[in-house]
XYZ file of C-alpha atoms in Angstrom:
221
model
C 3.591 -30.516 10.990
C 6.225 -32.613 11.779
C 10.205 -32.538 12.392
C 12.042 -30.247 14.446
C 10.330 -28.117 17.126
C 10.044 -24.318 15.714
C 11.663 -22.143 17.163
C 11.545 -18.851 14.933
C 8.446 -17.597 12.852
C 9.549 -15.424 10.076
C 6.991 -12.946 8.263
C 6.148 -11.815 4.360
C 5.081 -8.269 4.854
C 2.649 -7.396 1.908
C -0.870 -8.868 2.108
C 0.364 -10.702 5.519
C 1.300 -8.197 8.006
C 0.625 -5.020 5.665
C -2.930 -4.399 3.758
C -2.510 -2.897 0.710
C -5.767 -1.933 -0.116
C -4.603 1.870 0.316
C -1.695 1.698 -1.479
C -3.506 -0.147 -5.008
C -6.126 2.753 -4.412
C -3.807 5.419 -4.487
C -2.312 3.504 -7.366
C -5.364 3.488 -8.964
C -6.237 7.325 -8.925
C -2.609 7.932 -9.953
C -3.574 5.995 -13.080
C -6.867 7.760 -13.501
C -8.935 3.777 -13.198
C -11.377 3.089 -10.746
C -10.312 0.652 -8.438
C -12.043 -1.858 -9.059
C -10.582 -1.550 -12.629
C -7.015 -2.136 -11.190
C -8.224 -4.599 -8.346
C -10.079 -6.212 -11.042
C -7.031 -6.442 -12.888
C -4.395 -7.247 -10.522
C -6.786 -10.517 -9.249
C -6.747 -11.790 -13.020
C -2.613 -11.229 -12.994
C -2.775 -13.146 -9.951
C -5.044 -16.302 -11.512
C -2.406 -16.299 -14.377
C 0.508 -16.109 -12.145
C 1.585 -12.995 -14.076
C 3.689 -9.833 -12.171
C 1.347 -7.179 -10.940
C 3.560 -5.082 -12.839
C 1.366 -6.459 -16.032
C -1.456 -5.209 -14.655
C -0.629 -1.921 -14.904
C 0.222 -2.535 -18.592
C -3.235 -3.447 -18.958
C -4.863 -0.607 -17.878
C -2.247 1.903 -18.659
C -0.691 0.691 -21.781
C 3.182 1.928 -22.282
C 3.115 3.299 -18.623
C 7.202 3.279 -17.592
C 6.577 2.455 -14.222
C 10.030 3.785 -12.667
C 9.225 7.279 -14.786
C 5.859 7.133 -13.710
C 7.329 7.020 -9.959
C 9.504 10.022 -10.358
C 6.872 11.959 -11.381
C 4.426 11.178 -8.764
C 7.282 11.912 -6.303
C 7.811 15.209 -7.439
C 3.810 16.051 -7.470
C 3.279 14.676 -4.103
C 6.743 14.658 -1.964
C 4.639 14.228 0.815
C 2.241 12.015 0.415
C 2.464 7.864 0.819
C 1.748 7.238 -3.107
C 2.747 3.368 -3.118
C 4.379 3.139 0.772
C 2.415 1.860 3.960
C 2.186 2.675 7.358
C 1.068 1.642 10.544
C -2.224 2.491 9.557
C -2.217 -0.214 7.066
C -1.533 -3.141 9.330
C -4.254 -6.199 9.765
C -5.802 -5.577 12.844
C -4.165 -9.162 13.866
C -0.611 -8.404 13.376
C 0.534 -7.002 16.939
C -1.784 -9.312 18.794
C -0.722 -12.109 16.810
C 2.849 -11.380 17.105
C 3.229 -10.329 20.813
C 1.025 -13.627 21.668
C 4.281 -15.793 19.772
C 6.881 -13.759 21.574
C 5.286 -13.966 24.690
C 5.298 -17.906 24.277
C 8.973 -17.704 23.473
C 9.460 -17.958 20.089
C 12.000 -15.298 17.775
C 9.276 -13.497 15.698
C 11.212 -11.831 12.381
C 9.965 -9.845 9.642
C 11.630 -10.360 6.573
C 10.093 -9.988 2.603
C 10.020 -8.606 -0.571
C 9.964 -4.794 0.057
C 12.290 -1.502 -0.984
C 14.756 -0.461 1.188
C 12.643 2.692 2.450
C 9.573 -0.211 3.664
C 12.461 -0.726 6.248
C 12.321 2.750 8.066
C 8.345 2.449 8.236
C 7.878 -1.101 9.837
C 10.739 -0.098 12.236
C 8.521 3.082 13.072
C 5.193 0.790 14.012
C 7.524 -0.870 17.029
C 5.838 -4.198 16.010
C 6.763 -6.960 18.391
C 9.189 -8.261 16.621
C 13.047 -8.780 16.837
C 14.353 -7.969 13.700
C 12.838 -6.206 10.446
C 14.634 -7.109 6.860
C 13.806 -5.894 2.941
C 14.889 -7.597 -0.052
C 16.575 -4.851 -1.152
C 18.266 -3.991 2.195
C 19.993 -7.821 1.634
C 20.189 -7.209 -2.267
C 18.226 -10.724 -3.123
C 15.002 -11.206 -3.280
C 12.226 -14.199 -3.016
C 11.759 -16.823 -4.412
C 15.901 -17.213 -4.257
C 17.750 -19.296 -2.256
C 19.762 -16.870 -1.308
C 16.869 -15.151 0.045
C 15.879 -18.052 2.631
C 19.528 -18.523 3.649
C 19.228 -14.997 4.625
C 16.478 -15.925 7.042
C 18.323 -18.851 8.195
C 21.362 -16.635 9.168
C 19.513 -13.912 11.063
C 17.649 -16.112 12.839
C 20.806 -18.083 13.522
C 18.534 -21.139 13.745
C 18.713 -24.693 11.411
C 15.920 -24.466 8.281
C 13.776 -26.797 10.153
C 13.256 -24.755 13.269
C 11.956 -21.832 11.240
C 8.444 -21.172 9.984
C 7.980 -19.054 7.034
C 4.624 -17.064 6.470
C 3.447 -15.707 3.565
C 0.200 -15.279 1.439
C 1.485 -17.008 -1.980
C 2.884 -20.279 -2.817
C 5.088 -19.033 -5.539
C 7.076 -16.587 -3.288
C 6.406 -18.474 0.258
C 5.651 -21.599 0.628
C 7.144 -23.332 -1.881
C 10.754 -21.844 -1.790
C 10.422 -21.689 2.062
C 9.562 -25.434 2.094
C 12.925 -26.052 -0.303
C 14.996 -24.192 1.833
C 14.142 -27.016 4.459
C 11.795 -24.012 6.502
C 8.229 -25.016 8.048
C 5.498 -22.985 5.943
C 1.854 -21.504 6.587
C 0.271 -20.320 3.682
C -2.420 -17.228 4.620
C -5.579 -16.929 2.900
C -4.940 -13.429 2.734
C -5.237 -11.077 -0.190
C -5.586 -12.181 -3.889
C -2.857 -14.113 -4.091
C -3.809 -15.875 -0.533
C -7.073 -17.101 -1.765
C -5.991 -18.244 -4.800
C -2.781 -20.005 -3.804
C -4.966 -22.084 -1.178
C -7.240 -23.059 -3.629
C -4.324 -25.127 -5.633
C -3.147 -27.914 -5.145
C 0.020 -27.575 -4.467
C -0.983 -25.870 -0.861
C -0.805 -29.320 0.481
C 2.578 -28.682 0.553
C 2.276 -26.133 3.388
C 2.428 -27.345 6.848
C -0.626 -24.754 8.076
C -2.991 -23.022 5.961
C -4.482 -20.077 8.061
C -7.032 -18.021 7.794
C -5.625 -14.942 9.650
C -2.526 -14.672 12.254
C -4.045 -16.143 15.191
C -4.075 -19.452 13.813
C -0.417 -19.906 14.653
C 0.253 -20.146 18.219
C -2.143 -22.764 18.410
C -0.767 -24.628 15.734
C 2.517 -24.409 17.367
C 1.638 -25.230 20.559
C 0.352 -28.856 18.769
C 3.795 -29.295 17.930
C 4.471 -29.796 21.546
């Protein structure tokens, strides 16, 4: 990595702070597939570069997916369905972050999540100093707009901010456009995958889990 020092590390929240294992399960049964069915399906979206949304298609042809919430809403008002919470954290995550706080650096959650995925990270009182949704700043990744967002709450230049995230699509590659520093997590389907290509060269770190980063920071001097 080289440029300015970093001074803010911003984090994706699905499949890099939040395992979603439970929630694609639950997803799953709701859908009345085994899991591995859906997993199964939801990798192969993920090789094409195809929404996950598709994979549902697949395996439930027709399904309206905002109907299809409703109704699972109603049966279980309750229950988690397709939310996370503190439960479904990486083991790595509050380590990881307190460790880059303690060094001095701004640590800031910020991805693609619904408006309620806001109440729920604020509830695991992650070492962090801010928590932000998509839909809570009505724009979502890969946007610009989305990365100026990040820029502004940080209230730091592009280049003193590292973006992490698990895809190349969503993270690195918009992050790195934006004028951000990028690690790419081999984390989850897309994670794998996405470090596999190519075009991870264009990340500054490629990391296997969270711990990676402080020491790849401190190199920066």
């Amino acid at each position: 990595m080289a440029g300015p020092v970093v001074k803010a590390v911003v984090f994706d929240v699905g499949e890099t702070l939040i395992d979603e294992t439970r929630i694609w399960s639950r997803w799953a049964e709701r859908l009345g597939v085994s899991r591995f069915v859906l997993m199964g399906a939801l990798g192969g979206m993920a090789a094409l570069d195809r929404s996950h949304q598709e994979a549902f298609e697949l395996v439930s042809p027709g399904l309206d997916i905002e109907a299809e919430l409703a109704a699972w809403e109603r049966d279980e008002p309750d229950g988690l369905r397709n939310h996370f919470d503190a439960d479904d954290l990486y083991p790595d995550v509050r380590d990881a972050l307190g460790a880059l706080r303690e060094a001095g650096y701004q640590v800031i959650v910020a991805g693609n999540q619904p408006a309620r995925a806001y109440d729920a990270l604020v509830a695991m009182e992650l070492p962090a100093d801010s928590v932000h949704t998509s839909e809570g700043w009505g724009v979502a990744k890969p946007a610009p707009e989305f990365f100026a967002k990040v820029a502004a709450v940080a209230g730091r230049e592009p280049g003193e901010i590292l973006y992490v995230g698990d895809r190349l699509d969503n993270d690195v590659l918009p992050a790195g456009r934006a004028g951000m520093r990028t690690a790419l997590l081999r984390r989850g389907p897309w994670g794998y995958l996405h470090a596999e290509r190519p075009q991870a060269k264009a990340a500054d770190l490629v990391a296997d889990d969270l711990h990676a980063l402080l020491p790849a920071l401190e190199r920066l001097g």
